[in-house]
Short mmCIF file of C-alpha atoms in Angstrom, two decimals:
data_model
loop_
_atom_site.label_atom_id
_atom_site.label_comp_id
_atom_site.label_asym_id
_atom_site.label_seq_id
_atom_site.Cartn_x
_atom_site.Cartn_y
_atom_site.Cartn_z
CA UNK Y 4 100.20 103.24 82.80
CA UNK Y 5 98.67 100.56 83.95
CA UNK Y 6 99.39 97.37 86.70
CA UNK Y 7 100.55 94.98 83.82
CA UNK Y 8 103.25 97.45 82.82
CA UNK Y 9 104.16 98.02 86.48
CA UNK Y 10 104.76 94.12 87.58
CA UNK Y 11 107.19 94.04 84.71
CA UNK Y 12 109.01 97.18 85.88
CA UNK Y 13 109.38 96.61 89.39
CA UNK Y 14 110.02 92.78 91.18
CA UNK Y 15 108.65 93.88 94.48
CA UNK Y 16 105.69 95.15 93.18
CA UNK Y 17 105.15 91.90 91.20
CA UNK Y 18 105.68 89.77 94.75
CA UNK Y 19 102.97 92.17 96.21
CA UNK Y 20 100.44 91.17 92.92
CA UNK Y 21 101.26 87.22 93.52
CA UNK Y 22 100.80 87.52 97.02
CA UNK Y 23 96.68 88.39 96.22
CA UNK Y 24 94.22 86.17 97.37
CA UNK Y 25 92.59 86.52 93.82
CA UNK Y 26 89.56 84.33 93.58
CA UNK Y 27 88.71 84.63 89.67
CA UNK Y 28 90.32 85.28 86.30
CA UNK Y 29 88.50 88.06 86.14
CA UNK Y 30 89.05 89.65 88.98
CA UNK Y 31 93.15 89.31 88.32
CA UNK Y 32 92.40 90.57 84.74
CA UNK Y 33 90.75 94.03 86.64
CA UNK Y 34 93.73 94.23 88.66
CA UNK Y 35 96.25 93.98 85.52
CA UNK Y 36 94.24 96.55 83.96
CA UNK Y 37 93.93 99.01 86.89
CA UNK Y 38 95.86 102.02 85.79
CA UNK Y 39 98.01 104.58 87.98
CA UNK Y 40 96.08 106.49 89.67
CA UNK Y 41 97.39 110.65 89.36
CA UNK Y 42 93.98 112.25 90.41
CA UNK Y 43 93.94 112.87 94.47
CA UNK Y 44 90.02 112.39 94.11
CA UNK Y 45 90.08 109.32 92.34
CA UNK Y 46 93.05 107.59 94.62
CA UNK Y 47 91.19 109.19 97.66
CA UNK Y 48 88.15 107.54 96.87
CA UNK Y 49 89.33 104.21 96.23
CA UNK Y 50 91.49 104.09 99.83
CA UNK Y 51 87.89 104.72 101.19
CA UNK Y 52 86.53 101.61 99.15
CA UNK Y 53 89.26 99.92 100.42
CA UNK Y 54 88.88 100.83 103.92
CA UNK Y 55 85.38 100.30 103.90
CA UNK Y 56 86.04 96.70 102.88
CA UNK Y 57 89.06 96.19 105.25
CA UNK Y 58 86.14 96.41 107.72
CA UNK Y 59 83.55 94.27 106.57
CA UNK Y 60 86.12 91.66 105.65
CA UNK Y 61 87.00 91.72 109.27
CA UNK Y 62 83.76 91.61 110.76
CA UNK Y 63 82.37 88.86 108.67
CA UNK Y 64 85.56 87.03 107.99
CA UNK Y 65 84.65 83.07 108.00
CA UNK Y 66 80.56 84.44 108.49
CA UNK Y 67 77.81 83.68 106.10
CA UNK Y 68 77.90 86.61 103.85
CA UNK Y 69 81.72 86.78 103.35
CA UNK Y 70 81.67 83.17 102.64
CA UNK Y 71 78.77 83.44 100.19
CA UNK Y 72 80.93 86.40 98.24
CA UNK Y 73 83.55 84.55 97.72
CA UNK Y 74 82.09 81.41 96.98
CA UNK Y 75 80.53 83.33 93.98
CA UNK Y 76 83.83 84.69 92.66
CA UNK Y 77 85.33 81.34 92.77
CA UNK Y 78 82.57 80.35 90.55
CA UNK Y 79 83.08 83.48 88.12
CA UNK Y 80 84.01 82.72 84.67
CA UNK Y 81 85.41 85.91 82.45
CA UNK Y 82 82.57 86.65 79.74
CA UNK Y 83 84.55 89.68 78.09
CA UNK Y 84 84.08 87.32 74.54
CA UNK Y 85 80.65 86.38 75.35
CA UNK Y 86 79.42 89.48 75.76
CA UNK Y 87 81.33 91.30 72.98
CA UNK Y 88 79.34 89.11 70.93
CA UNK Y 89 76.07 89.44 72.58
CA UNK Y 90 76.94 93.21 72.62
CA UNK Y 91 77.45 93.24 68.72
CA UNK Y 92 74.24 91.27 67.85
CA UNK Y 93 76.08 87.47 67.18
CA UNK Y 94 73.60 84.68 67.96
CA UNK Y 95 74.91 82.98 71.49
CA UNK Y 96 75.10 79.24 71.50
CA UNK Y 97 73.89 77.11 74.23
CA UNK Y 98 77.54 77.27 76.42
CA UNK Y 99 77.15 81.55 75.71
CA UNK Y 100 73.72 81.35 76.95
CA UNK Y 101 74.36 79.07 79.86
CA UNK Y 102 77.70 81.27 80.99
CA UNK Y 103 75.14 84.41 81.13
CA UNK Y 104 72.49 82.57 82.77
CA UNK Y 105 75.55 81.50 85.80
CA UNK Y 106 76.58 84.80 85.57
CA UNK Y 107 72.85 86.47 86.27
CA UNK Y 108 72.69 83.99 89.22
CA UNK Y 109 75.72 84.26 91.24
CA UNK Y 110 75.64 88.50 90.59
CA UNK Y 111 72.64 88.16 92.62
CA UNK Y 112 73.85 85.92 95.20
CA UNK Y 113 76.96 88.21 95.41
CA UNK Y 114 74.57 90.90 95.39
CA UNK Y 115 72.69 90.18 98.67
CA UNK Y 116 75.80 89.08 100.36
CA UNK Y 117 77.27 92.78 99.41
CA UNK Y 118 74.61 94.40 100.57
CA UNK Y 119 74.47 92.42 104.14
CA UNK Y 120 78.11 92.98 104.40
CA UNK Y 121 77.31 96.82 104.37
CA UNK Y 122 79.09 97.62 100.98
CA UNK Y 123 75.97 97.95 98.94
CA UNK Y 124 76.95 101.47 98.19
CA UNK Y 125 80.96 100.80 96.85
CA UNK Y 126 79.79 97.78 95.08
CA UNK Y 127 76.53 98.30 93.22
CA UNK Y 128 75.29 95.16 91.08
CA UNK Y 129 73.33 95.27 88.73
CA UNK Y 130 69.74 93.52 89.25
CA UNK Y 131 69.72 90.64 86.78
CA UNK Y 132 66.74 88.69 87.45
CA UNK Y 133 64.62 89.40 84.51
CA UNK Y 134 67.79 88.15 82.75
CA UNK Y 135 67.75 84.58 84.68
CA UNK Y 136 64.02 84.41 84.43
CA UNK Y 137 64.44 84.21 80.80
CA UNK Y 138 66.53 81.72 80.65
CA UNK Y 139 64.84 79.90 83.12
CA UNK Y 140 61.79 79.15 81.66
CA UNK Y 141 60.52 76.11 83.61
CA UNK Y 142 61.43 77.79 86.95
CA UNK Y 143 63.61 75.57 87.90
CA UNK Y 144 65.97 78.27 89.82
CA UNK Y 145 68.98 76.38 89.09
CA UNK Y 146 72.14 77.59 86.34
CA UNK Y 147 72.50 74.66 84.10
CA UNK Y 148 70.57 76.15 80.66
CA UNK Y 149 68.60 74.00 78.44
CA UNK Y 150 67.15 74.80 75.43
CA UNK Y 151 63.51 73.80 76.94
CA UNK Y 152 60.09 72.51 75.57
CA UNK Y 153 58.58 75.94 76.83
CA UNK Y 154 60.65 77.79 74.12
CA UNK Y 155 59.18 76.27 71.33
CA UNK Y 156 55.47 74.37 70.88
CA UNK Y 157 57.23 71.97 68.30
CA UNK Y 158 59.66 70.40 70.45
CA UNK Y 159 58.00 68.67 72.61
CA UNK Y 160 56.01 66.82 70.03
CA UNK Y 161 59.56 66.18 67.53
CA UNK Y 162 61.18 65.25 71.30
CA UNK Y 163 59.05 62.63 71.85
CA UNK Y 164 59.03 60.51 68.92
CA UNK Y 165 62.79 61.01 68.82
CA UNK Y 166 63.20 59.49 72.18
CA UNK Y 167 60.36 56.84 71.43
CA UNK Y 168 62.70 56.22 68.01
CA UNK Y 169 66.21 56.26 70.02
CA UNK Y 170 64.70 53.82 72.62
CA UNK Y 171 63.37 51.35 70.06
CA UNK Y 172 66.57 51.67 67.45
CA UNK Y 173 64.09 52.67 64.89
CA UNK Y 174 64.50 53.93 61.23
CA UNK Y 175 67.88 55.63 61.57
CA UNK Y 176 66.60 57.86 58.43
CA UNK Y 177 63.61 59.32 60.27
CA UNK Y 178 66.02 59.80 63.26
CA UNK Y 179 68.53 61.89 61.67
CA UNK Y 180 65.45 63.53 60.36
CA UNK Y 181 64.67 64.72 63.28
CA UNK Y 182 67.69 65.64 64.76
CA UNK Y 183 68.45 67.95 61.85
CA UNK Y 184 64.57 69.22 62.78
CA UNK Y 185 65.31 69.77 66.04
CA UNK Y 186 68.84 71.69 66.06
CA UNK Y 187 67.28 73.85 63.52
CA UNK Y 188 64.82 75.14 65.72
CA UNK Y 189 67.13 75.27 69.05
CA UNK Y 190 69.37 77.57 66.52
CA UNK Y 191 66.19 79.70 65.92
CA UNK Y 192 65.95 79.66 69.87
CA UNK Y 193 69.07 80.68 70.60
CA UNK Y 194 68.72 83.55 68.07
CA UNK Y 195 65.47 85.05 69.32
CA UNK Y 196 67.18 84.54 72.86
CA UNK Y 197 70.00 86.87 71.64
CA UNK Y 198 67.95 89.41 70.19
CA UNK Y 199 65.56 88.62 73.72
CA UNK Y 200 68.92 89.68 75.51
CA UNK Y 201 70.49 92.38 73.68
CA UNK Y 202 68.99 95.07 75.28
CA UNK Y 203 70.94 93.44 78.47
CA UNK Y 204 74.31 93.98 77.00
CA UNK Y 205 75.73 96.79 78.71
CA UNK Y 206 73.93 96.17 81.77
CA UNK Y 207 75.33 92.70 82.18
CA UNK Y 208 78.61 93.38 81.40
CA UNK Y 209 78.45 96.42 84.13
CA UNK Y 210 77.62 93.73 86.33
CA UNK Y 211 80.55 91.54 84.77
CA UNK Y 212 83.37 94.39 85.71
CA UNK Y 213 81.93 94.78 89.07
CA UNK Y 214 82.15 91.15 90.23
CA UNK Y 215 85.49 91.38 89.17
CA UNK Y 216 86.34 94.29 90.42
CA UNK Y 217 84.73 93.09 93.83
CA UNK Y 218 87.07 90.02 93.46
CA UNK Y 219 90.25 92.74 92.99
CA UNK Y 220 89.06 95.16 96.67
CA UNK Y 221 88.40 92.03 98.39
CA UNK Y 222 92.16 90.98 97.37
CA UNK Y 223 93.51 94.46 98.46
CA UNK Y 224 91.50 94.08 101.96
CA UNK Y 225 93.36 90.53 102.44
CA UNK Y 226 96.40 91.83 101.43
CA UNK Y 227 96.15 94.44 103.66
CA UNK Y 228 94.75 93.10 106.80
CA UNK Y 229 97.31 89.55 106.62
CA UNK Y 230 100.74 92.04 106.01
CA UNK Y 231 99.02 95.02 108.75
CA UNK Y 232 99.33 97.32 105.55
CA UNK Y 233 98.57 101.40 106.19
CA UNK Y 234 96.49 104.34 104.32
CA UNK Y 235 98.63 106.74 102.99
CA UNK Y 236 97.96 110.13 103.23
CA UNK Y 237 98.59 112.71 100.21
CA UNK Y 238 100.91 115.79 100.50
CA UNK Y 239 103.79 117.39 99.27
CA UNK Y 240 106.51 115.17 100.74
CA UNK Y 241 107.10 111.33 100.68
CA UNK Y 242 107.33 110.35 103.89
CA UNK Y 243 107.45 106.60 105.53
CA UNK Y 244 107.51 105.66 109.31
CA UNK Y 245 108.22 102.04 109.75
CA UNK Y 246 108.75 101.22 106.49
CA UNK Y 247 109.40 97.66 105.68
CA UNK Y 248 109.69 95.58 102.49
CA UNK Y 249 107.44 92.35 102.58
CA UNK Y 250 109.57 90.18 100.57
CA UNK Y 251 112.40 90.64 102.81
CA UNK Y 252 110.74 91.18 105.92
CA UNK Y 253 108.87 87.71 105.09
CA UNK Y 254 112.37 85.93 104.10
CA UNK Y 255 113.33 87.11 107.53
CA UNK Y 256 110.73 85.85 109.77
CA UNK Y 257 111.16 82.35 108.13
CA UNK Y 258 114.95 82.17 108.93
CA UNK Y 259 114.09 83.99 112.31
CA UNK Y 260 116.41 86.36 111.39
CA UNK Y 261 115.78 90.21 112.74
CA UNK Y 262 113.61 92.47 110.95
CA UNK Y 263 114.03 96.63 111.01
CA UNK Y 264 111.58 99.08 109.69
CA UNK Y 265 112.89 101.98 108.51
CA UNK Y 266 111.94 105.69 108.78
CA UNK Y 267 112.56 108.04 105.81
CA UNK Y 268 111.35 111.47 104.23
CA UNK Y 269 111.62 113.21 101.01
CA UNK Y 270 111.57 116.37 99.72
CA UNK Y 271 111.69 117.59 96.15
CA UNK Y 272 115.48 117.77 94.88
CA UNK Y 273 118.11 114.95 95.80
CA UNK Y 274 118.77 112.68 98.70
CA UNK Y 275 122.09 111.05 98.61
CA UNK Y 276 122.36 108.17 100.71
CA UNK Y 277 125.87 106.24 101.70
CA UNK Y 278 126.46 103.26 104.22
CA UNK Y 279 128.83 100.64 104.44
CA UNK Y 280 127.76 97.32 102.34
CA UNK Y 281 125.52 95.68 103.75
CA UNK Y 282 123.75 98.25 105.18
CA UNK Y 283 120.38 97.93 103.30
CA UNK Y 284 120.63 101.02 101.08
CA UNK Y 285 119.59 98.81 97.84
CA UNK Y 286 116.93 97.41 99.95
CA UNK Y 287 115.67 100.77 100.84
CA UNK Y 288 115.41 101.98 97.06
CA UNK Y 289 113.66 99.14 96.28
CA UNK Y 290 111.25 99.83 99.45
CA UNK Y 291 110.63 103.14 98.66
CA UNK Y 292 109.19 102.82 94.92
CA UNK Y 293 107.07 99.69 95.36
CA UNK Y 294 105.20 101.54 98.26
CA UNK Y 295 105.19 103.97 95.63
CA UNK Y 296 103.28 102.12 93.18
CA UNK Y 297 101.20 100.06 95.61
CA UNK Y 298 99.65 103.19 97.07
CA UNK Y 299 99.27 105.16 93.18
CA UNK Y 300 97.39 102.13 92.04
CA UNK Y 301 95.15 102.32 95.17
CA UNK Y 302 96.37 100.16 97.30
CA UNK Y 303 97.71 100.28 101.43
CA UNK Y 304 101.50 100.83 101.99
CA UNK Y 305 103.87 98.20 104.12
CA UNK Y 306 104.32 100.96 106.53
CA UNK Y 307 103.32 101.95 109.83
CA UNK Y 308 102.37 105.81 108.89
CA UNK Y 309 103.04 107.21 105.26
CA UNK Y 310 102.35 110.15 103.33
CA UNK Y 311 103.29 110.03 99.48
CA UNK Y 312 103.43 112.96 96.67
CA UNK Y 313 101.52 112.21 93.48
CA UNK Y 314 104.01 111.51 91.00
CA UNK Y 315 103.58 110.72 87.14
CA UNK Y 316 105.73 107.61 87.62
CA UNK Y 317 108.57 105.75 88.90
CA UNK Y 318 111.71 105.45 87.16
CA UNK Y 319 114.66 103.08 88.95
CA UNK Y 320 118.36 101.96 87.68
CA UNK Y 321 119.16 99.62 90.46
CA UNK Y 322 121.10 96.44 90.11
CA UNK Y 323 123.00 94.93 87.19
CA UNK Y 324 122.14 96.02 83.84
CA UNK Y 325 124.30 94.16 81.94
CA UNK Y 326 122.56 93.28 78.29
CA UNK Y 327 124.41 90.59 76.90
CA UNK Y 328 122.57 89.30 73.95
CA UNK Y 329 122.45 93.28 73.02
CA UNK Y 330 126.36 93.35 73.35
CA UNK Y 331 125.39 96.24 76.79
CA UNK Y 332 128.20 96.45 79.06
CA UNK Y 333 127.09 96.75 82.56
CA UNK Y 334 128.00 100.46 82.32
CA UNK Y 335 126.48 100.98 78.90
CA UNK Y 336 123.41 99.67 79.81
CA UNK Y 337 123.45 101.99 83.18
CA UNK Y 338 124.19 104.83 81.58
CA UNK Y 339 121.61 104.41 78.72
CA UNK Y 340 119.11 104.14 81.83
CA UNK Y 341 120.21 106.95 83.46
CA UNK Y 342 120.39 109.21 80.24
CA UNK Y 343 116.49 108.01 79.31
CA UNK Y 344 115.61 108.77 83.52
CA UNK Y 345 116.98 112.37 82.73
CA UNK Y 346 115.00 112.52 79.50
CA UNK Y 347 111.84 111.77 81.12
CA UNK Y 348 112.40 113.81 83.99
CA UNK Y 349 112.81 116.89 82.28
CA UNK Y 350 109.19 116.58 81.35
CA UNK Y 351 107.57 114.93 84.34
CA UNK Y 352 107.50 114.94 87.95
CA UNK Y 353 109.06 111.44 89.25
CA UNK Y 354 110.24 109.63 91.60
CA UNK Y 355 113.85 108.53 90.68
CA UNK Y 356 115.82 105.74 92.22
CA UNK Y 357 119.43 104.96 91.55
CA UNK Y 358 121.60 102.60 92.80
CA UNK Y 359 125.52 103.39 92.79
CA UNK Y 360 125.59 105.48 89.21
CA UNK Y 361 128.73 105.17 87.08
CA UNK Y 362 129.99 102.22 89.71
CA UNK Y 363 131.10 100.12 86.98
CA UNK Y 364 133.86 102.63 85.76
CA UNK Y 365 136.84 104.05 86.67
CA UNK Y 366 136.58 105.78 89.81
CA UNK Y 367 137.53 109.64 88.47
CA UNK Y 368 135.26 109.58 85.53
CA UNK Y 369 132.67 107.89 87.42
CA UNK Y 370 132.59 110.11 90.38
CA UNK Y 371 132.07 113.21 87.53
CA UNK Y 372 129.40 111.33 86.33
CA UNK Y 373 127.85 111.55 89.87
CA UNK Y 374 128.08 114.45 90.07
CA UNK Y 375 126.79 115.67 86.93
CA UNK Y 376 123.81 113.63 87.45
CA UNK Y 377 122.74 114.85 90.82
CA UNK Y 378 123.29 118.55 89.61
CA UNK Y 379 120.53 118.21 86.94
CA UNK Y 380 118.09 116.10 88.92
CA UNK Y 381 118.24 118.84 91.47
CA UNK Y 382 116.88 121.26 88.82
CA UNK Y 383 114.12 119.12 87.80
CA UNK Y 384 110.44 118.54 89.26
CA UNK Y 385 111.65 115.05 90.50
CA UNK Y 386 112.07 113.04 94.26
CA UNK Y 387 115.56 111.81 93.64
CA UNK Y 388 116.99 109.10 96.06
CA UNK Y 389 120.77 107.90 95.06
CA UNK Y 390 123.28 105.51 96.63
CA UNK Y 391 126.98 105.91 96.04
CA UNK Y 392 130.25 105.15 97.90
CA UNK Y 393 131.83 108.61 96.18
CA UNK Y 394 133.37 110.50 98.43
CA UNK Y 395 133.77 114.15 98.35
CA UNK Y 396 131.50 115.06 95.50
CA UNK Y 397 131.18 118.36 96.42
CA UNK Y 398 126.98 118.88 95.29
CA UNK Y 399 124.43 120.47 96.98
CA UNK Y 400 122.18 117.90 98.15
CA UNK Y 401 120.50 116.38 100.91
CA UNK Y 402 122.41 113.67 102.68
CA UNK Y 403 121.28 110.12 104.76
CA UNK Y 404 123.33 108.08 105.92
CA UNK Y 405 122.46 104.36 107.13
CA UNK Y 406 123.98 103.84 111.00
CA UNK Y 407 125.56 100.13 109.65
CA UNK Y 408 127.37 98.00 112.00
CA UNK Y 409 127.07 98.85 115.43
CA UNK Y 410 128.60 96.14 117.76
CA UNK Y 411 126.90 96.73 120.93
CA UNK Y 412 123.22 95.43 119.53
CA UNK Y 413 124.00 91.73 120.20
CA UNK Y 414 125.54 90.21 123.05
CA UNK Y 415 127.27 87.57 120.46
CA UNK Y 416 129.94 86.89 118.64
CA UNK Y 417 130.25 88.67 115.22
CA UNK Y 418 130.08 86.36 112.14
CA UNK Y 419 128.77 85.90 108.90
CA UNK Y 420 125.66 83.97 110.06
CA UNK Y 421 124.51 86.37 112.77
CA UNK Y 422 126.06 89.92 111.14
CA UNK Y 423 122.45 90.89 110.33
CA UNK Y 424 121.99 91.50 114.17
CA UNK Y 425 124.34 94.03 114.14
CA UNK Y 426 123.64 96.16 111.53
CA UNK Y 427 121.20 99.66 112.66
CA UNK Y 428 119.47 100.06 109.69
CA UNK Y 429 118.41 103.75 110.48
CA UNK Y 430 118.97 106.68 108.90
CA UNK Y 431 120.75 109.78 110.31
CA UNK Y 432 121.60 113.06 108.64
CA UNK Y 433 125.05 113.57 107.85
CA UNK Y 434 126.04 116.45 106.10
CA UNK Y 435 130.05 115.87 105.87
CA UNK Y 436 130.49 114.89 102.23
CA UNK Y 437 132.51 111.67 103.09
CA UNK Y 438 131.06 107.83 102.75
CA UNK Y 439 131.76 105.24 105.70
CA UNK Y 440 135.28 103.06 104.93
CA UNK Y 441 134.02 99.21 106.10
CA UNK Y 442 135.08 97.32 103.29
CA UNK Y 443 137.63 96.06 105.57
CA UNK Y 444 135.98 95.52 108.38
CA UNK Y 445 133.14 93.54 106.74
CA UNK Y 446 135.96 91.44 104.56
CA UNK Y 447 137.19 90.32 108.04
CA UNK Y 448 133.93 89.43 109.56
CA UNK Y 449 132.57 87.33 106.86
CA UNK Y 450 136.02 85.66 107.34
CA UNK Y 451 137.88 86.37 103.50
CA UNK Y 452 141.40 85.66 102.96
CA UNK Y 453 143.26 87.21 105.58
CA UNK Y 454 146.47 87.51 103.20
CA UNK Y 455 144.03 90.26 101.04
CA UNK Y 456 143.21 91.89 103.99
CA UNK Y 457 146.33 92.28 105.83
CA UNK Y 458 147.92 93.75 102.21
CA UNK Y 459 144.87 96.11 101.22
CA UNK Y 460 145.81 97.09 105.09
CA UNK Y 461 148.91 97.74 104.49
CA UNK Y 462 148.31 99.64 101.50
CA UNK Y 463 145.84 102.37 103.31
CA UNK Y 464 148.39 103.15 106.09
CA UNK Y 465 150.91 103.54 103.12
#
C-alpha cells in the first residue's frame, strides 16, 4: 500500500502530509508513491536517512548550502513524460530538450550543495555534465536551450539572410522559404539530439527520482524538527510515551487551551478502553494509528519515546459511518466495517481500532456484539484497541481506563469553556469490568436542561 491510499484512509495522517514543507511536484509525487514500509531493514535504513538529514538541516538551516538545495527543488519541474519519451526513442522538441538541459543543471547544483551538507552518501546524484555540455554548445553555462548555429553549418548562413529579409520586409515568398528551411533542419537537430541523449535515459531519470526524493527527506526533516517529532524503535510491542496528536495539540495551543500527552502500550490481543465522554478515548484511537502509519512509511512519530510492531496495516471503524446515498444505516455501515476488519484480520497481522462497536443499537444486542467481537480479535495475530461504554461484558481482555474529570487540577470554576482543564487524560489499569457513569455529571457542567437532569436523576435512584 502506498501513501496515496493511506491519506484517504486516515484524516490525521492526511493533516501530517499537508503539513510538508514540499518544495516541488515531484518531490510530493515521491511521497504519494512511497509505499508501507514491512521490512525492519528497509524502515531502519530510511530513519537513518532521515536522521542524518535532521542534522544537516539543522546545522545549515538558513546557510549557503541548505539554501542552494532548496532553491534547486523549487526550480524542479517533474520530467516523468519527458523522459518516458526520451527513454522510448521519441524525438524531444525544443521545451523537452530545454526541461533536460534545467534539469542536468540544477542536479548538479543540488549535487555540490548535498555533498557540502555531508549527505553525499544518502543522496547520490547522478553526474550530468556531459549531458549539459551537449546542450550547451556555445558554452554559455546558462539553462535556456537554443537550437544553436554550432549544431548545424547551414544555419548560420539560412539565419542570416532571414534576418537581413525580416529586417528589410523583403519577398515574403523567399521568407517563408526559409522558415520552412530552417525548422526542417532544427527538427533534424532535435532528432540527432535525442538519439545524442538516449544513452542518458536511465541515468537522468535516476537523477530525476533522487531530486525528488531529496525534496520528500528534506520535508520529513522539517516536519520533524518544527513538531520535535521522535525515532521509533522496532519490537514486539507498540508502545508510546508522550504521545500527542498534532492536529489537536496545534488547535490547542492556538486557543491556549491545555495540551496532555499521553502514555500507552500494547500487546498482542485486545485492549479495551472506557472513560467518561469527553475523556479523549476517540482522540487516542485516532493518535495511535496515524503514528502508526507515519513511522511504517518512514517517517518520526509525535511522541516523546516510541517503539512500534511491524504490522501489515491499519484497519479503523471510528466515527459515523452512516452511507446515505448507499441507503447504510449508521449501524449497517459499522457493522459491514467491522465484519470486513475481521475478514482481513484472520489473514494478517494488524493493528485494529474501534470506536464504540454496535453503539448505534439496542443496548442487549449490542453489548453481544461486543463481546463477540473482542473474543475473536483475541484469537487473531492483531493489536486490538476498542472503546465502549458496555458494562459488564464479561471477556478476557486487557483493560485502560482514561482518569477523566478530576476537579482538583484547576483552581477555577467548572464550566463548559474551561472543562478541558479538568480532565486527566491518563491511562490507568482497571481490571473491574464496569465503565465510569458521568453522563450526568458532564450534562450538568456544560449547563443542559436541568428539568432532563433532575428526571434521568430521579430515574437512577428509582
Amino acid at each position: 500500500m502506498k501513501i496515496k491510499e493511506l491519506i484517504k484512509q486516515d484524516a490525521g495522517f492526511q493533516y501530517i502530509i499537508d503539513s510538508m514543507d514540499f518544495m516541488s511536484s515531484a518531490g510530493r509525487r515521491c511521497m504519494l508513491n512511497t509505499e508501507f514500509y514491512n521490512n525492519a531493514d528497509k524502515l531502519r535504513a530510511e530513519w537513518n536517512r532521515l536522521n542524518l538529514a535532521i542534522q544537516a538541516t539543522r546545522e545549515f538551516k538558513y546557510k549557503k548550502p541548505y539554501i542552494d538545495l532548496r532553491h534547486c527543488l523549487m526550480c524542479l519541474h517533474d520530467l516523468q513524460g519527458t523522459l518516458a519519451s526520451l527513454s522510448n526513442h521519441t524525438a524531444l522538441n525544443e521545451v523537452e530538450l530545454f526541461e533536460i538541459k534545467n534539469l542536468s543543471q540544477l542536479s548538479q547544483t543540488a549535487k555540490n550543495a548535498i555533498a557540502n551538507m555531508g549527505l553525499g552518501d544518502i543522496l547520490p546524484i547522478p553526474e550530468t555534465t556531459e549531458v549539459f555540455s551537449l546542450l550547451d554548445p556555445d558554452h554559455t553555462g546558462i539553462a535556456n536551450f537554443y537550437i544553436y548555429d554550432s549544431y548545424d553549418p547551414r544555419l548560420t548562413p539560412l539565419r542570416r539572410e532571414l534576418n537581413a529579409l525580416q529586417t528589410s520586409e523583403g519577398d515574403p515568398v523567399r521568407i517563408s522559404q526559409l522558415l520552412a528551411e530552417q525548422n526542417e533542419i532544427q527538427n533534424e537537430v532535435c532528432l540527432r539530439l535525442s538519439d545524442q541523449l538516449h544513452p542518458w535515459s536511465k541515468n537522468l531519470i535516476t537523477t530525476m527520482e533522487q531530486m525528488a526524493y531529496t525534496d520528500f527527506l528534506l520535508a520529513k526533516a522539517d516536519l520533524s524538527i518544527r513538531w520535535e517529532l521522535s525515532q521509533p524503535e522496532i519490537g514486539d510491542i507498540i508502545e508510546y510515551k508522550g504521545l500527542v496528536n498534532p492536529r489537536l495539540k496545534e488547535r490547542n495551543e492556538k486557543q491556549k487551551l491545555r495540551y496532555q500527552p499521553v502514555d500507552i502500550t500494547l500487546h498482542l490481543g485486545v485492549c479495551l478502553i472506557t472513560g467518561a465522554n469527553m475523556a479523549g478515548k476517540t482522540v487516542l484511537l485516532k493518535s495511535v494509528g496515524t503514528s502508526q502509519i507515519m513511522a511504517q512509511c518512514g517517517m518520526y512519530v509525535p511522541a516523546s519515546k516510541a517503539v512500534i510492531r511491524l504490522l501489515e496495516g491499519v484497519v479503523t471503524s471510528i466515527g459515523d459511518d452512516q452511507d446515505e446515498m448507499n441507503g447504510l444505516s449508521s449501524y449497517a455501515a459499522e457493522i459491514i466495517k467491522i465484519s470486513d476488519i475481521l475478514s482481513t484480520c484472520r489473514s494478517r497481522e494488524m493493528l485494529v481500532l474501534i470506536d464504540e462497536p454496535a453503539r448505534t443499537t439496542n443496548p442487549v444486542e449490542g453489548k453481544a456484539l461486543v463481546q463477540a467481537i473482542i473474543k475473536i480479535l483475541n484469537t487473531l495475530n492483531s493489536f486490538t484497541l476498542i472503546t465502549t461504554h458496555y458494562s459488564q461484558l464479561g471477556v478476557d481482555c486487557r483493560r485502560l481506563r482514561v482518569k477523566g474529570f478530576v476537579e482538583d487540577l484547576a483552581d477555577l470554576p467548572l464550566n463548559p469553556q474551561n472543562i478541558n482543564r479538568f480532565i486527566d487524560y491518563s491511562l490507568t489499569e482497571d481490571q473491574s469490568d464496569n465503565v465510569p457513569h458521568e453522563a450526568l455529571r458532564i450534562a450538568t457542567i456544560l449547563q443542559c436542561d436541568s428539568e432532563m437532569i433532575a428526571l434521568a436523576q430521579e430515574k437512577l435512584l428509582n
